[in-house]
Short mmCIF file of N, CA and C in Angstrom, two decimals:
data_model
loop_
_atom_site.label_atom_id
_atom_site.label_comp_id
_atom_site.label_asym_id
_atom_site.label_seq_id
_atom_site.Cartn_x
_atom_site.Cartn_y
_atom_site.Cartn_z
N LEU A 1 111.78 120.97 162.66
CA LEU A 1 110.53 121.48 162.90
C LEU A 1 109.51 120.39 162.63
N ALA A 2 108.73 120.06 163.75
CA ALA A 2 107.71 118.77 163.94
C ALA A 2 106.41 119.39 164.09
N MET A 3 105.45 119.18 163.47
CA MET A 3 104.01 119.80 163.74
C MET A 3 103.15 118.74 163.90
N LEU A 4 102.53 118.77 165.22
CA LEU A 4 101.46 117.82 165.57
C LEU A 4 100.12 118.31 165.77
N ASP A 5 99.20 118.00 165.07
CA ASP A 5 97.77 118.51 165.07
C ASP A 5 96.97 117.80 166.28
N VAL A 6 96.68 118.65 167.28
CA VAL A 6 96.10 117.81 168.43
C VAL A 6 94.61 118.24 168.42
N PHE A 7 93.95 118.81 167.25
CA PHE A 7 92.63 119.37 167.32
C PHE A 7 91.85 118.16 166.44
N ASN A 8 90.75 118.04 167.09
CA ASN A 8 89.62 117.20 166.54
C ASN A 8 88.54 118.02 166.18
N GLY A 9 88.59 118.55 164.91
CA GLY A 9 87.55 119.66 164.45
C GLY A 9 88.01 120.90 165.18
N ASN A 10 87.10 121.41 165.99
CA ASN A 10 87.46 122.83 166.77
C ASN A 10 87.93 122.64 168.11
N ASN A 11 88.01 121.41 168.44
CA ASN A 11 88.34 121.12 169.73
C ASN A 11 89.76 120.38 169.93
N ALA A 12 90.41 120.61 171.11
CA ALA A 12 91.79 120.13 171.49
C ALA A 12 91.55 119.45 172.70
N TYR A 13 91.66 118.16 172.85
CA TYR A 13 91.38 117.27 174.06
C TYR A 13 92.70 117.08 174.95
N ALA A 14 92.67 117.24 176.27
CA ALA A 14 93.88 117.10 176.94
C ALA A 14 94.76 115.69 176.65
N SER A 15 93.80 114.69 176.17
CA SER A 15 94.29 113.32 176.09
C SER A 15 95.31 113.57 174.73
N ASP A 16 94.62 114.24 173.73
CA ASP A 16 95.45 114.33 172.41
C ASP A 16 96.78 115.27 172.66
N MET A 17 96.50 116.26 173.58
CA MET A 17 97.81 117.11 173.89
C MET A 17 98.96 116.24 174.64
N ILE A 18 98.42 115.59 175.56
CA ILE A 18 99.41 114.52 176.26
C ILE A 18 100.07 113.71 175.31
N SER A 19 99.15 113.03 174.50
CA SER A 19 99.96 112.06 173.47
C SER A 19 100.90 112.81 172.54
N ALA A 20 100.63 114.04 172.26
CA ALA A 20 101.54 114.89 171.44
C ALA A 20 102.81 115.05 172.27
N ILE A 21 102.56 115.54 173.41
CA ILE A 21 103.82 115.86 174.32
C ILE A 21 104.63 114.69 174.54
N ASP A 22 104.13 113.47 174.75
CA ASP A 22 104.83 112.19 174.83
C ASP A 22 105.40 111.85 173.55
N TRP A 23 104.90 111.93 172.41
CA TRP A 23 105.55 111.89 171.43
C TRP A 23 106.91 112.83 171.07
N VAL A 24 106.61 113.93 171.45
CA VAL A 24 107.78 114.90 171.33
C VAL A 24 109.03 114.43 172.13
N ILE A 25 108.71 113.90 173.49
CA ILE A 25 109.68 113.64 174.34
C ILE A 25 110.34 112.41 173.82
N ALA A 26 109.48 111.44 173.21
CA ALA A 26 110.09 109.97 172.77
C ALA A 26 110.86 110.40 171.54
N ASN A 27 110.69 111.40 170.89
CA ASN A 27 111.47 111.59 169.59
C ASN A 27 112.22 112.81 169.53
N LYS A 28 112.57 113.31 170.85
CA LYS A 28 113.34 114.41 171.10
C LYS A 28 114.73 114.35 170.30
N ASN A 29 115.48 113.23 170.62
CA ASN A 29 116.75 113.09 170.03
C ASN A 29 116.90 112.82 168.43
N ILE A 30 115.79 112.14 167.94
CA ILE A 30 115.75 111.80 166.60
C ILE A 30 115.56 113.20 165.70
N TYR A 31 114.64 114.14 166.30
CA TYR A 31 114.52 115.37 165.66
C TYR A 31 115.01 116.55 166.20
N ASN A 32 115.91 116.55 167.30
CA ASN A 32 116.58 117.55 167.97
C ASN A 32 115.46 118.45 168.59
N ILE A 33 114.44 118.07 169.19
CA ILE A 33 113.45 119.00 169.61
C ILE A 33 113.81 119.65 170.88
N VAL A 34 113.84 120.67 170.97
CA VAL A 34 114.11 121.59 172.38
C VAL A 34 112.99 122.40 172.81
N ALA A 35 111.99 122.61 172.01
CA ALA A 35 110.64 123.47 172.40
C ALA A 35 109.52 123.11 171.78
N ILE A 36 108.37 122.99 172.54
CA ILE A 36 107.02 122.80 172.13
C ILE A 36 106.34 124.09 172.12
N ASN A 37 105.55 124.25 171.04
CA ASN A 37 104.80 125.65 170.99
C ASN A 37 103.32 125.07 171.31
N MET A 38 102.34 125.71 172.06
CA MET A 38 101.07 125.41 172.01
C MET A 38 100.33 126.63 172.21
N SER A 39 99.64 126.70 171.16
CA SER A 39 98.64 127.83 171.02
C SER A 39 97.33 127.37 171.17
N VAL A 40 96.85 127.09 172.29
CA VAL A 40 95.70 126.32 172.95
C VAL A 40 95.50 127.23 174.07
N GLY A 41 93.95 127.02 174.57
CA GLY A 41 93.56 127.60 175.90
C GLY A 41 92.28 127.34 176.20
N ASP A 42 91.87 127.22 177.50
CA ASP A 42 90.41 126.74 177.62
C ASP A 42 89.61 128.04 177.83
N GLY A 43 90.12 129.32 177.86
CA GLY A 43 89.57 130.35 178.27
C GLY A 43 88.95 130.76 179.67
N VAL A 44 89.54 129.85 180.51
CA VAL A 44 89.23 129.83 182.08
C VAL A 44 90.13 130.79 182.83
N LYS A 45 89.66 131.88 183.46
CA LYS A 45 90.64 132.78 184.19
C LYS A 45 91.14 132.09 185.44
N ASN A 46 92.41 131.87 185.44
CA ASN A 46 93.04 131.13 186.58
C ASN A 46 94.01 132.25 187.10
N LEU A 47 93.41 132.71 188.50
CA LEU A 47 94.03 133.73 189.15
C LEU A 47 95.49 133.35 189.71
N ALA A 48 95.85 132.17 189.80
CA ALA A 48 97.02 131.55 190.22
C ALA A 48 97.39 130.40 189.39
N PRO A 49 98.71 130.28 189.51
CA PRO A 49 99.26 128.77 188.79
C PRO A 49 98.37 127.69 189.05
N CYS A 50 98.20 126.80 187.94
CA CYS A 50 97.37 125.87 187.84
C CYS A 50 98.27 124.44 188.55
N SER A 51 98.47 124.34 189.76
CA SER A 51 99.38 123.55 190.21
C SER A 51 98.68 122.21 190.58
N ASN A 52 97.34 122.03 190.62
CA ASN A 52 96.59 120.89 191.10
C ASN A 52 96.79 119.80 189.81
N TYR A 53 97.26 118.60 189.96
CA TYR A 53 97.31 117.73 188.98
C TYR A 53 96.02 117.02 188.52
N THR A 54 95.11 117.02 189.38
CA THR A 54 93.84 116.53 189.08
C THR A 54 93.06 117.48 188.18
N GLN A 55 93.05 118.93 188.32
CA GLN A 55 92.49 119.74 187.64
C GLN A 55 93.21 120.22 186.38
N ASN A 56 94.51 119.78 186.34
CA ASN A 56 95.49 120.18 185.12
C ASN A 56 96.20 118.83 184.79
N PRO A 57 95.60 118.39 183.78
CA PRO A 57 96.11 116.93 183.43
C PRO A 57 97.39 117.16 182.52
N LEU A 58 97.72 118.41 181.95
CA LEU A 58 98.78 118.70 181.31
C LEU A 58 100.07 119.10 182.09
N ARG A 59 99.93 119.26 183.34
CA ARG A 59 101.17 119.66 184.37
C ARG A 59 102.18 118.43 184.26
N GLN A 60 101.80 117.17 184.38
CA GLN A 60 102.75 116.24 184.56
C GLN A 60 103.43 115.99 183.19
N PRO A 61 102.80 115.91 182.08
CA PRO A 61 103.56 115.89 180.78
C PRO A 61 104.57 117.09 180.58
N ILE A 62 104.05 118.35 180.88
CA ILE A 62 104.94 119.51 180.79
C ILE A 62 106.20 119.46 181.55
N ILE A 63 105.93 118.89 182.87
CA ILE A 63 107.22 118.79 183.77
C ILE A 63 108.06 117.61 183.06
N ALA A 64 107.49 116.57 182.54
CA ALA A 64 108.20 115.42 181.93
C ALA A 64 109.10 116.18 180.60
N ALA A 65 108.43 116.95 179.93
CA ALA A 65 109.09 117.60 178.81
C ALA A 65 110.32 118.48 179.20
N ARG A 66 109.96 119.14 180.38
CA ARG A 66 111.05 120.01 180.85
C ARG A 66 112.27 119.32 181.33
N ASN A 67 111.97 118.15 182.14
CA ASN A 67 112.98 117.04 182.58
C ASN A 67 113.75 116.60 181.47
N ALA A 68 113.17 116.34 180.31
CA ALA A 68 113.73 115.82 179.14
C ALA A 68 114.66 117.06 178.42
N GLY A 69 114.52 118.16 178.84
CA GLY A 69 115.17 119.47 178.17
C GLY A 69 114.31 120.33 176.97
N ILE A 70 113.29 119.99 177.17
CA ILE A 70 112.16 120.49 176.20
C ILE A 70 111.47 121.67 176.86
N SER A 71 111.44 122.93 176.53
CA SER A 71 110.57 123.96 176.91
C SER A 71 109.23 124.12 176.37
N THR A 72 108.13 124.01 177.35
CA THR A 72 107.01 124.09 176.57
C THR A 72 106.31 125.48 176.75
N VAL A 73 106.27 126.20 175.50
CA VAL A 73 105.81 127.52 175.33
C VAL A 73 104.26 127.61 175.11
N VAL A 74 103.61 128.48 175.97
CA VAL A 74 102.19 128.35 175.81
C VAL A 74 101.64 129.73 175.60
N ALA A 75 100.61 130.05 174.72
CA ALA A 75 100.11 131.19 174.42
C ALA A 75 99.24 131.58 175.72
N SER A 76 99.28 132.77 176.32
CA SER A 76 98.52 133.05 177.45
C SER A 76 96.93 133.09 177.33
N GLY A 77 96.55 133.37 176.20
CA GLY A 77 95.03 133.35 175.92
C GLY A 77 94.74 134.93 175.50
N ASN A 78 93.43 135.12 174.83
CA ASN A 78 92.91 136.49 174.21
C ASN A 78 91.71 136.79 174.84
N ASP A 79 91.60 136.41 176.13
CA ASP A 79 90.34 137.01 176.86
C ASP A 79 90.46 138.39 177.48
N GLY A 80 91.62 139.02 177.36
CA GLY A 80 91.71 140.38 178.03
C GLY A 80 91.78 140.38 179.38
N TYR A 81 92.17 139.16 180.19
CA TYR A 81 92.18 139.09 181.47
C TYR A 81 93.60 139.85 181.93
N SER A 82 93.32 140.78 182.94
CA SER A 82 94.57 141.40 183.44
C SER A 82 95.21 140.49 184.51
N ASN A 83 94.48 139.61 185.24
CA ASN A 83 94.93 138.81 186.32
C ASN A 83 94.63 137.41 186.31
N GLY A 84 94.74 136.98 185.27
CA GLY A 84 94.71 135.32 184.95
C GLY A 84 94.81 134.87 183.81
N LEU A 85 95.54 133.73 183.78
CA LEU A 85 95.89 132.89 182.49
C LEU A 85 95.00 131.72 182.16
N SER A 86 94.74 131.46 180.94
CA SER A 86 94.04 130.28 180.71
C SER A 86 94.88 128.95 180.78
N ASN A 87 94.10 127.94 180.90
CA ASN A 87 95.16 126.52 180.93
C ASN A 87 95.23 126.03 179.56
N PRO A 88 96.36 125.67 179.19
CA PRO A 88 97.61 125.39 180.01
C PRO A 88 98.71 126.22 180.25
N ALA A 89 98.40 127.60 179.84
CA ALA A 89 99.53 128.64 179.96
C ALA A 89 99.66 128.81 181.70
N CYS A 90 98.56 128.64 182.51
CA CYS A 90 98.84 128.73 183.84
C CYS A 90 99.62 127.52 184.55
N THR A 91 100.11 126.58 183.85
CA THR A 91 100.86 125.54 184.17
C THR A 91 102.19 126.02 184.86
N PRO A 92 102.59 125.92 186.00
CA PRO A 92 103.87 126.43 186.62
C PRO A 92 105.10 126.22 185.84
N GLU A 93 105.25 125.18 185.14
CA GLU A 93 106.51 124.67 184.51
C GLU A 93 106.46 125.05 183.12
N ALA A 94 105.30 125.77 182.42
CA ALA A 94 105.20 126.23 181.25
C ALA A 94 105.88 127.58 181.02
N VAL A 95 106.02 127.94 179.82
CA VAL A 95 106.57 129.09 179.64
C VAL A 95 105.45 129.97 178.97
N SER A 96 104.51 130.83 179.65
CA SER A 96 103.46 131.44 179.19
C SER A 96 103.85 132.58 178.70
N VAL A 97 103.15 132.97 177.32
CA VAL A 97 103.61 134.29 176.75
C VAL A 97 102.28 135.13 176.33
N GLY A 98 102.47 136.34 176.79
CA GLY A 98 101.47 137.12 176.46
C GLY A 98 101.88 138.12 175.20
N ALA A 99 101.02 138.93 174.60
CA ALA A 99 101.11 139.80 173.39
C ALA A 99 101.38 141.32 173.64
N VAL A 100 102.22 141.72 172.79
CA VAL A 100 102.49 143.18 172.76
C VAL A 100 102.56 143.46 171.45
N TYR A 101 102.54 144.94 171.31
CA TYR A 101 102.83 145.44 169.90
C TYR A 101 104.20 145.59 169.64
N ASP A 102 104.75 145.46 168.50
CA ASP A 102 106.09 145.73 168.10
C ASP A 102 106.39 147.13 167.61
N THR A 103 105.32 147.78 167.36
CA THR A 103 105.45 149.24 166.88
C THR A 103 104.26 149.94 167.32
N ASN A 104 104.20 151.20 166.98
CA ASN A 104 103.07 152.11 166.95
C ASN A 104 102.20 151.82 165.62
N VAL A 105 101.15 151.26 165.92
CA VAL A 105 100.13 151.16 164.69
C VAL A 105 98.96 151.87 164.81
N GLY A 106 98.84 152.87 165.68
CA GLY A 106 97.68 153.71 165.74
C GLY A 106 96.54 152.88 166.68
N PRO A 107 95.48 153.45 166.69
CA PRO A 107 94.17 152.79 167.41
C PRO A 107 93.84 151.62 166.65
N VAL A 108 93.54 150.77 167.33
CA VAL A 108 92.98 149.29 166.82
C VAL A 108 92.10 148.79 167.84
N GLY A 109 90.85 148.21 167.02
CA GLY A 109 89.74 147.65 167.85
C GLY A 109 89.81 146.22 167.49
N TYR A 110 89.44 145.58 168.33
CA TYR A 110 89.26 143.89 168.30
C TYR A 110 87.71 143.68 168.57
N ALA A 111 87.51 142.29 168.43
CA ALA A 111 86.20 141.96 168.84
C ALA A 111 85.81 142.11 170.17
N THR A 112 86.64 142.12 171.18
CA THR A 112 86.40 142.05 172.66
C THR A 112 86.83 143.24 173.21
N CYS A 113 87.85 144.15 172.64
CA CYS A 113 88.27 145.26 173.17
C CYS A 113 88.94 146.23 172.18
N SER A 114 89.58 147.22 172.80
CA SER A 114 90.19 148.23 171.73
C SER A 114 91.41 149.03 172.39
N ASP A 115 92.25 149.17 171.82
CA ASP A 115 93.57 149.95 172.23
C ASP A 115 93.48 151.22 171.48
N PRO A 116 93.23 152.30 172.19
CA PRO A 116 93.10 153.75 171.42
C PRO A 116 94.42 154.22 171.02
N THR A 117 95.53 153.69 172.00
CA THR A 117 96.96 154.07 171.56
C THR A 117 97.73 152.70 171.57
N THR A 118 98.69 152.72 170.65
CA THR A 118 99.61 151.63 170.65
C THR A 118 101.04 152.08 170.70
N ALA A 119 102.08 151.32 171.06
CA ALA A 119 103.26 151.59 171.04
C ALA A 119 104.22 150.21 171.22
N ALA A 120 105.35 150.45 170.85
CA ALA A 120 106.28 149.19 170.94
C ALA A 120 106.33 148.93 172.21
N ASP A 121 106.08 147.44 172.65
CA ASP A 121 106.10 146.83 173.96
C ASP A 121 104.95 147.11 174.63
N LYS A 122 103.99 147.82 174.23
CA LYS A 122 102.68 147.97 174.86
C LYS A 122 101.84 146.71 175.10
N VAL A 123 101.28 146.07 175.99
CA VAL A 123 100.47 145.04 175.97
C VAL A 123 99.45 145.32 175.45
N THR A 124 99.04 144.30 174.70
CA THR A 124 97.54 144.40 173.88
C THR A 124 96.40 144.42 174.95
N CYS A 125 95.29 145.02 174.49
CA CYS A 125 94.14 144.73 175.51
C CYS A 125 93.70 143.39 175.52
N PHE A 126 93.82 142.63 174.36
CA PHE A 126 93.17 141.44 174.43
C PHE A 126 94.23 140.26 175.02
N SER A 127 95.32 140.57 175.45
CA SER A 127 96.43 139.48 175.86
C SER A 127 96.14 139.31 177.39
N ASN A 128 95.98 138.03 177.72
CA ASN A 128 95.83 137.60 179.13
C ASN A 128 97.04 137.78 179.97
N SER A 129 96.96 138.23 180.99
CA SER A 129 98.25 138.65 181.70
C SER A 129 98.05 138.14 183.25
N ALA A 130 99.01 137.99 183.92
CA ALA A 130 98.99 137.68 185.60
C ALA A 130 100.38 137.98 186.13
N TYR A 131 100.34 138.05 187.41
CA TYR A 131 101.71 138.04 188.03
C TYR A 131 102.62 136.96 187.82
N TYR A 132 101.90 135.88 187.31
CA TYR A 132 102.85 134.67 187.00
C TYR A 132 103.18 134.67 185.51
N LEU A 133 102.87 135.43 184.66
CA LEU A 133 103.13 135.46 183.22
C LEU A 133 104.51 135.37 183.06
N SER A 134 105.26 134.50 182.17
CA SER A 134 106.50 134.40 181.91
C SER A 134 107.19 135.49 181.10
N LEU A 135 106.67 135.72 179.75
CA LEU A 135 107.18 136.50 178.91
C LEU A 135 106.13 137.25 178.17
N LEU A 136 106.48 138.42 177.64
CA LEU A 136 105.60 139.13 176.45
C LEU A 136 106.55 139.01 175.13
N ALA A 137 105.68 138.84 174.09
CA ALA A 137 106.27 138.86 172.71
C ALA A 137 105.48 139.56 171.61
N PRO A 138 105.85 139.95 170.50
CA PRO A 138 105.08 140.47 169.64
C PRO A 138 103.94 139.70 169.15
N GLY A 139 102.76 140.22 169.26
CA GLY A 139 101.49 139.49 168.83
C GLY A 139 100.39 140.33 168.08
N ALA A 140 100.81 141.46 168.02
CA ALA A 140 99.89 142.58 167.24
C ALA A 140 100.72 143.42 166.58
N LEU A 141 100.47 144.00 165.37
CA LEU A 141 99.87 143.15 164.30
C LEU A 141 100.76 142.41 163.64
N ILE A 142 100.33 141.27 163.30
CA ILE A 142 101.43 140.24 162.72
C ILE A 142 100.72 139.86 161.29
N THR A 143 101.57 139.83 160.26
CA THR A 143 101.07 139.44 159.16
C THR A 143 101.62 138.13 158.66
N VAL A 144 100.57 137.28 158.39
CA VAL A 144 100.86 135.69 158.24
C VAL A 144 100.16 135.35 156.85
N VAL A 145 100.90 134.85 155.95
CA VAL A 145 100.16 134.51 154.54
C VAL A 145 99.55 135.59 153.94
N GLY A 146 99.83 136.73 154.08
CA GLY A 146 99.18 137.85 153.41
C GLY A 146 98.11 138.48 154.32
N VAL A 147 97.61 137.90 155.49
CA VAL A 147 96.49 138.46 156.46
C VAL A 147 97.27 139.05 157.70
N THR A 148 96.75 140.14 157.83
CA THR A 148 97.19 140.82 159.24
C THR A 148 96.36 140.49 160.28
N THR A 149 96.84 140.18 161.40
CA THR A 149 96.03 139.54 162.53
C THR A 149 96.76 139.86 163.93
N ALA A 150 95.97 139.26 164.88
CA ALA A 150 96.72 139.45 166.31
C ALA A 150 96.29 138.33 167.08
N GLY A 151 97.26 138.06 168.23
CA GLY A 151 96.70 137.07 169.16
C GLY A 151 98.03 136.54 169.76
N THR A 152 97.62 135.94 171.03
CA THR A 152 98.96 135.31 171.76
C THR A 152 99.40 134.02 171.14
N SER A 153 98.55 133.48 170.22
CA SER A 153 99.09 132.36 169.24
C SER A 153 100.07 132.84 168.43
N PHE A 154 100.27 134.12 168.25
CA PHE A 154 101.32 134.63 167.23
C PHE A 154 102.54 134.88 168.14
N SER A 155 102.37 135.16 169.50
CA SER A 155 103.66 135.59 170.35
C SER A 155 104.35 134.33 170.91
N ALA A 156 103.66 133.24 171.01
CA ALA A 156 104.22 132.16 171.38
C ALA A 156 105.23 131.48 170.68
N PRO A 157 104.95 131.39 169.31
CA PRO A 157 106.10 130.94 168.40
C PRO A 157 107.19 131.75 168.45
N PHE A 158 107.02 132.85 168.53
CA PHE A 158 108.52 133.95 168.55
C PHE A 158 109.23 133.23 169.75
N VAL A 159 108.68 133.18 170.92
CA VAL A 159 109.49 132.68 172.03
C VAL A 159 109.92 131.13 171.82
N ALA A 160 108.95 130.19 171.38
CA ALA A 160 109.47 128.92 170.96
C ALA A 160 110.60 128.86 169.98
N GLY A 161 110.67 129.72 169.14
CA GLY A 161 111.77 129.95 168.16
C GLY A 161 113.03 130.43 168.93
N ALA A 162 112.91 131.42 169.78
CA ALA A 162 114.01 132.00 170.41
C ALA A 162 114.60 130.85 171.45
N MET A 163 113.75 129.97 171.90
CA MET A 163 114.30 128.93 172.71
C MET A 163 115.21 127.95 171.79
N GLY A 164 114.58 127.71 170.60
CA GLY A 164 115.48 126.90 169.87
C GLY A 164 116.80 127.48 169.39
N VAL A 165 116.94 128.81 169.31
CA VAL A 165 118.12 129.53 168.91
C VAL A 165 118.93 129.42 170.33
N LEU A 166 118.52 129.68 171.44
CA LEU A 166 119.21 129.72 172.71
C LEU A 166 119.72 128.25 172.79
N ALA A 167 119.04 127.28 172.43
CA ALA A 167 119.54 125.80 172.65
C ALA A 167 120.66 125.49 171.83
N GLY A 168 120.62 126.10 170.63
CA GLY A 168 121.56 125.76 169.50
C GLY A 168 122.82 126.37 170.02
N THR A 169 122.66 127.65 170.67
CA THR A 169 124.07 128.47 171.13
C THR A 169 124.49 128.04 172.38
N PHE A 170 123.87 127.72 173.27
CA PHE A 170 123.98 126.99 174.50
C PHE A 170 123.41 125.71 174.77
N PRO A 171 123.93 124.78 174.24
CA PRO A 171 123.33 123.32 174.31
C PRO A 171 123.35 122.68 175.66
N ALA A 172 124.10 123.12 176.53
CA ALA A 172 124.20 122.50 177.82
C ALA A 172 123.02 123.29 178.72
N ASP A 173 122.55 124.39 178.55
CA ASP A 173 121.63 124.83 179.29
C ASP A 173 120.29 124.15 179.43
N THR A 174 119.65 124.22 180.46
CA THR A 174 118.30 123.56 180.67
C THR A 174 117.21 124.37 180.28
N PRO A 175 115.90 123.96 180.20
CA PRO A 175 114.70 124.91 179.85
C PRO A 175 114.67 126.06 180.79
N VAL A 176 114.93 125.84 182.05
CA VAL A 176 114.89 126.78 183.06
C VAL A 176 116.02 127.86 182.79
N GLN A 177 117.29 127.40 182.44
CA GLN A 177 118.23 128.35 182.34
C GLN A 177 117.96 129.23 181.04
N ARG A 178 117.38 128.59 179.95
CA ARG A 178 117.10 129.36 178.79
C ARG A 178 116.15 130.42 179.15
N LEU A 179 115.16 130.19 180.08
CA LEU A 179 114.23 131.14 180.45
C LEU A 179 114.74 132.42 181.23
N ALA A 180 115.88 132.13 181.87
CA ALA A 180 116.37 133.01 182.80
C ALA A 180 117.27 134.01 181.83
#
């Protein structure tokens, strides 16, 4: 497990994320890296995949990671968009992950929305979603270091960990095959 901090205060700049992805690719064999977890997003509603290299500077590094055998797993965002993902989750080659409940927790209110009913596998009201979202994973309510919270930033690590397990079980599989 390698952890790279791409934040400068409260901001994560594309140049720092690109440098981190490049480091992961360069050190893939040393640390047996098979997945990247990115719990970052710009909050912009992208109605379609972010294919334009000029507008999405992370696309080429995410492609390079995938070509190196590394799945890039990205939180979809917590803006409650039902038809759009933030960037970099909108990157076509990324594994975008939205949040669901893992059980019925009763009515829940968040800062931006509320779910009057909950159930296992129900998409949370805050989770960004779109026709091109890759997966859903538990993201509410999650207890971490004694605090119960929610967010797609908790969903993405579940999937990144699952990618690691799949790579260990099926080492010849590519990131595309692991997602299938």
